[in-house]
Short mmCIF file of C-alpha atoms in Angstrom, two decimals:
data_model
loop_
_atom_site.label_atom_id
_atom_site.label_comp_id
_atom_site.label_asym_id
_atom_site.label_seq_id
_atom_site.Cartn_x
_atom_site.Cartn_y
_atom_site.Cartn_z
CA SER A 15 17.74 21.18 -8.21
CA ASP A 16 18.16 23.37 -5.46
CA TYR A 17 16.34 20.89 -3.04
CA ALA A 18 18.96 18.33 -3.80
CA ALA A 19 21.56 20.78 -3.55
CA SER A 20 20.09 21.88 -0.06
CA ILE A 21 19.78 18.70 1.39
CA LEU A 22 23.64 17.98 -0.12
CA VAL A 23 24.83 20.64 2.21
CA ARG A 24 22.74 19.93 4.94
CA GLU A 25 23.73 15.87 4.86
CA TYR A 26 27.27 16.32 3.14
CA GLU A 27 28.64 14.24 6.31
CA TRP A 28 26.36 11.79 6.28
CA LEU A 29 26.37 11.40 2.24
CA ILE A 30 30.27 11.08 2.39
CA GLU A 31 30.13 8.59 5.34
CA ALA A 32 27.54 6.64 3.02
CA ALA A 33 29.70 6.32 0.29
CA LYS A 34 32.80 5.02 2.19
CA ASN A 35 30.53 2.03 3.76
CA GLY A 36 29.43 1.14 0.37
CA GLU A 37 25.49 1.94 1.48
CA LEU A 38 25.55 4.33 -2.13
CA ALA A 39 26.55 1.25 -4.10
CA ARG A 40 23.65 -0.73 -3.20
CA PRO A 41 19.62 0.25 -4.05
CA LEU A 42 17.77 1.23 -0.73
CA ASN A 43 16.36 -1.82 0.78
CA THR A 44 14.45 -3.02 4.01
CA ASP A 45 17.94 -3.84 6.13
CA MET A 46 18.82 0.13 5.55
CA LEU A 47 15.45 1.12 6.73
CA ALA A 48 15.17 -1.13 10.02
CA GLU A 49 17.05 2.02 11.61
CA ILE A 50 13.68 4.02 11.24
CA SER A 51 12.01 1.60 13.87
CA SER A 52 14.59 2.87 16.55
CA LEU A 53 14.37 7.00 15.14
CA PRO A 54 15.50 9.27 18.42
CA GLY A 55 12.58 10.29 20.03
CA ARG A 56 11.14 6.99 19.87
CA ALA A 57 12.05 5.39 23.26
CA ARG A 58 11.54 8.79 25.14
CA GLY A 59 8.39 9.55 23.53
CA ASP A 60 10.00 12.82 22.51
CA PHE A 61 6.90 14.20 19.60
CA LYS A 62 9.54 17.30 18.25
CA VAL A 63 12.59 14.79 18.46
CA MET A 64 10.38 12.37 16.48
CA GLN A 65 9.36 14.76 14.06
CA ALA A 66 12.77 16.06 13.25
CA SER A 67 14.17 12.26 13.08
CA LEU A 68 11.61 11.53 10.28
CA ARG A 69 12.76 14.36 8.16
CA ARG A 70 16.38 14.19 8.68
CA CYS A 71 16.16 10.29 7.40
CA ARG A 72 13.93 11.19 4.75
CA ASN A 73 16.24 13.59 3.60
CA GLN A 74 19.17 11.48 3.89
CA ARG A 75 17.32 8.47 2.13
CA LEU A 76 16.06 10.71 -0.60
CA LEU A 77 19.98 12.02 -1.13
CA HIS A 78 20.94 8.49 -1.27
CA ILE A 79 18.12 7.50 -4.00
CA LEU A 80 18.74 10.82 -6.23
CA TRP A 81 22.61 9.91 -5.93
CA ARG A 82 21.66 6.54 -7.72
CA ILE A 83 20.10 7.74 -10.40
CA VAL A 84 22.88 10.44 -11.19
CA ALA A 85 25.29 7.92 -11.12
CA GLY A 86 22.89 5.87 -13.45
CA HIS A 87 22.62 3.15 -11.23
CA ASP A 88 19.01 2.61 -10.47
CA ASP A 89 16.39 3.08 -13.77
CA ILE A 90 12.96 4.41 -12.89
CA TRP A 91 11.00 1.37 -11.70
CA GLN A 92 13.75 0.91 -9.19
CA THR A 93 13.78 4.37 -8.33
CA LEU A 94 10.12 4.61 -7.99
CA ASP A 95 10.46 0.96 -5.81
CA SER A 96 12.53 2.87 -3.42
CA LEU A 97 10.99 5.82 -3.17
CA SER A 98 7.82 3.81 -2.16
CA LEU A 99 9.85 1.56 0.28
CA LEU A 100 11.16 4.72 2.35
CA ALA A 101 7.39 6.23 2.52
CA ASP A 102 6.25 2.41 3.93
CA ALA A 103 9.02 3.11 6.49
CA LEU A 104 8.51 6.35 7.58
CA ILE A 105 4.66 5.91 7.87
CA GLY A 106 5.06 2.63 9.42
CA SER A 107 7.31 4.12 12.43
CA SER A 108 5.14 7.10 12.40
CA ILE A 109 1.92 4.82 13.39
CA LYS A 110 4.22 3.19 15.93
CA PHE A 111 5.27 6.03 18.01
CA ALA A 112 1.85 7.70 17.79
CA SER A 113 0.10 4.35 18.96
CA ALA A 114 2.64 4.53 21.73
CA SER A 115 2.30 8.07 22.69
CA LEU A 116 -1.66 7.63 22.76
CA ALA A 117 -1.65 4.41 24.85
CA VAL A 118 0.40 5.83 27.63
CA GLU A 119 -2.39 8.90 28.40
CA PHE A 120 -5.58 6.68 27.54
CA GLY A 121 -4.65 2.98 27.79
CA GLU A 122 -4.65 0.21 25.03
CA PRO A 123 -7.78 0.08 22.78
CA LEU A 124 -9.63 -3.48 23.40
CA ASN A 125 -12.70 -5.28 21.94
CA GLN A 126 -15.40 -6.47 23.67
CA ARG A 127 -13.03 -9.90 23.64
CA GLY A 128 -10.50 -8.06 25.61
CA GLU A 129 -8.28 -8.38 22.20
CA PRO A 130 -6.09 -5.16 21.31
CA LEU A 131 -7.52 -3.25 18.62
CA HIS A 132 -4.85 -1.42 15.91
CA ILE A 133 -5.25 1.21 13.26
CA VAL A 134 -4.76 0.35 9.65
CA VAL A 135 -3.45 2.47 7.40
CA VAL A 136 -4.37 1.83 3.69
CA ALA A 137 -2.14 3.59 1.25
CA MET A 138 -4.08 4.71 -1.94
CA GLY A 139 -2.72 6.19 -5.41
CA LYS A 140 0.44 6.00 -6.33
CA LEU A 141 1.82 4.80 -2.95
CA GLY A 142 -0.79 2.12 -3.17
CA GLY A 143 0.69 0.92 -6.44
CA LYS A 144 4.22 1.44 -5.29
CA GLU A 145 4.59 4.47 -8.10
CA LEU A 146 5.78 7.26 -5.53
CA ASN A 147 7.56 9.88 -7.05
CA PHE A 148 10.12 12.72 -5.14
CA SER A 149 7.01 15.31 -5.20
CA SER A 150 3.84 12.82 -5.06
CA ASP A 151 1.30 13.49 -1.59
CA VAL A 152 0.53 10.41 0.13
CA ASP A 153 -3.12 9.07 0.15
CA LEU A 154 -4.16 7.57 3.40
CA VAL A 155 -7.07 5.97 4.53
CA PHE A 156 -7.31 5.31 8.48
CA LEU A 157 -9.41 2.06 9.10
CA TYR A 158 -9.92 0.22 12.62
CA SER A 159 -10.84 -3.53 12.86
CA GLU A 160 -14.09 -3.05 14.97
CA GLU A 161 -15.61 -0.90 17.75
CA GLY A 162 -14.28 -1.47 21.35
CA GLU A 163 -12.87 1.55 24.06
CA THR A 164 -9.92 2.10 25.71
CA GLN A 165 -8.47 0.85 29.00
CA GLY A 166 -6.75 4.29 30.40
CA LYS A 167 -7.82 6.40 33.38
CA SER A 168 -9.28 8.32 30.50
CA ARG A 169 -11.30 6.15 28.65
CA LEU A 170 -12.27 6.79 24.82
CA SER A 171 -14.64 4.99 22.30
CA GLY A 172 -12.45 3.11 19.60
CA HIS A 173 -13.77 5.37 17.33
CA GLU A 174 -12.55 8.44 19.03
CA TYR A 175 -9.59 6.85 20.13
CA PHE A 176 -8.54 6.12 16.22
CA THR A 177 -9.65 9.68 15.32
CA ARG A 178 -6.81 11.32 17.41
CA LEU A 179 -4.65 9.02 16.52
CA SER A 180 -5.06 9.33 12.92
CA ARG A 181 -4.67 13.25 13.41
CA TYR A 182 -1.41 12.45 15.54
CA ILE A 183 -0.13 10.41 12.31
CA ILE A 184 -0.57 13.22 9.97
CA LYS A 185 1.01 15.58 12.14
CA LEU A 186 3.94 13.96 12.38
CA LEU A 187 4.24 13.41 8.91
CA ASP A 188 2.64 16.52 7.30
CA GLU A 189 3.47 19.52 9.76
CA VAL A 190 5.89 21.67 8.76
CA THR A 191 8.92 22.42 10.97
CA GLU A 192 12.78 23.67 10.40
CA ASP A 193 13.61 20.43 9.11
CA GLY A 194 10.55 20.48 6.39
CA PHE A 195 8.06 17.62 5.96
CA VAL A 196 7.89 13.85 5.66
CA TYR A 197 4.81 13.70 3.14
CA ARG A 198 2.02 15.94 2.57
CA VAL A 199 -1.01 13.73 3.72
CA ASP A 200 -3.86 13.69 1.57
CA THR A 201 -7.11 12.28 3.05
CA ARG A 202 -9.52 12.76 0.88
CA LEU A 203 -9.80 9.69 -1.04
CA ARG A 204 -11.81 8.16 1.98
CA PRO A 205 -15.28 7.55 1.92
CA PHE A 206 -17.71 10.74 1.31
CA GLY A 207 -14.34 12.86 0.82
CA GLN A 208 -13.96 15.58 3.47
CA SER A 209 -17.37 15.10 4.46
CA GLY A 210 -17.05 11.77 5.94
CA PRO A 211 -15.28 10.84 9.19
CA PRO A 212 -11.77 10.82 9.60
CA VAL A 213 -11.55 7.28 10.30
CA LEU A 214 -13.61 4.34 9.67
CA SER A 215 -14.03 0.66 10.86
CA PHE A 216 -14.17 -2.15 8.24
CA ALA A 217 -17.77 -2.68 8.67
CA ALA A 218 -18.22 1.09 8.06
CA LEU A 219 -15.73 1.00 4.74
CA GLU A 220 -17.60 -2.28 3.76
CA SER A 221 -21.41 -0.61 4.08
CA TYR A 222 -19.97 2.56 2.30
CA LEU A 223 -18.55 0.34 -0.76
CA LEU A 224 -21.59 -1.60 -1.31
CA GLN A 225 -24.36 1.36 -1.18
CA HIS A 226 -22.31 4.13 -2.55
CA GLY A 227 -19.05 3.28 -3.89
CA ARG A 228 -18.36 3.98 -7.28
CA SER A 229 -16.50 2.17 -9.77
CA TRP A 230 -13.23 4.18 -9.56
CA GLU A 231 -13.37 4.12 -5.79
CA ARG A 232 -13.47 -0.03 -5.91
CA TYR A 233 -10.63 0.19 -8.58
CA ALA A 234 -8.63 2.69 -6.30
CA TYR A 235 -9.16 -0.45 -3.45
CA VAL A 236 -7.77 -2.97 -5.94
CA LYS A 237 -4.63 -0.94 -6.16
CA ALA A 238 -4.52 0.08 -2.27
#
């Protein structure tokens, strides 16, 4: 494909090195993706560097997966598993970077007992079923466990903090740069769709499913 050819030209040196050191002989696995947790930009908190690093890593590993398909090493199930594993790692790294960046500005969000609160990103659709393909969007729902408040100089409610955090994560993944994008992010499967809040507490999600949830939505959460 034109896409594969363009990535091959840009990442040719990486591909040759991966062939020499035996990486291409093995399916994508968590050890290979461990590097994503320490991408350039993480330590410095540099948003643009992190965006570029995520995109380059995605392109390299998609090339890895494509190589194994062309060489006849992986069947469709291994390919779908590898694509889903890659998406998990890239989204997870984006969550950690965004959380650390916002904590510098607003402090850590805590509940009333002084315990830290964290965002929970639920993969719906194809990624939720580990069936992601090369052109799939990622369907994400952003949640947090309970209400709270940040502890920095500029205080935010838990809901406002996690709303900002969800938008930050989406921008890391979805924004088109000179390196392309990581994934198109679709959040319309959240409760009440586009008219609903971008992030919900566990209690709000449970209330929605009990009072308004349709059968297909419940099935979708079983798969998530």
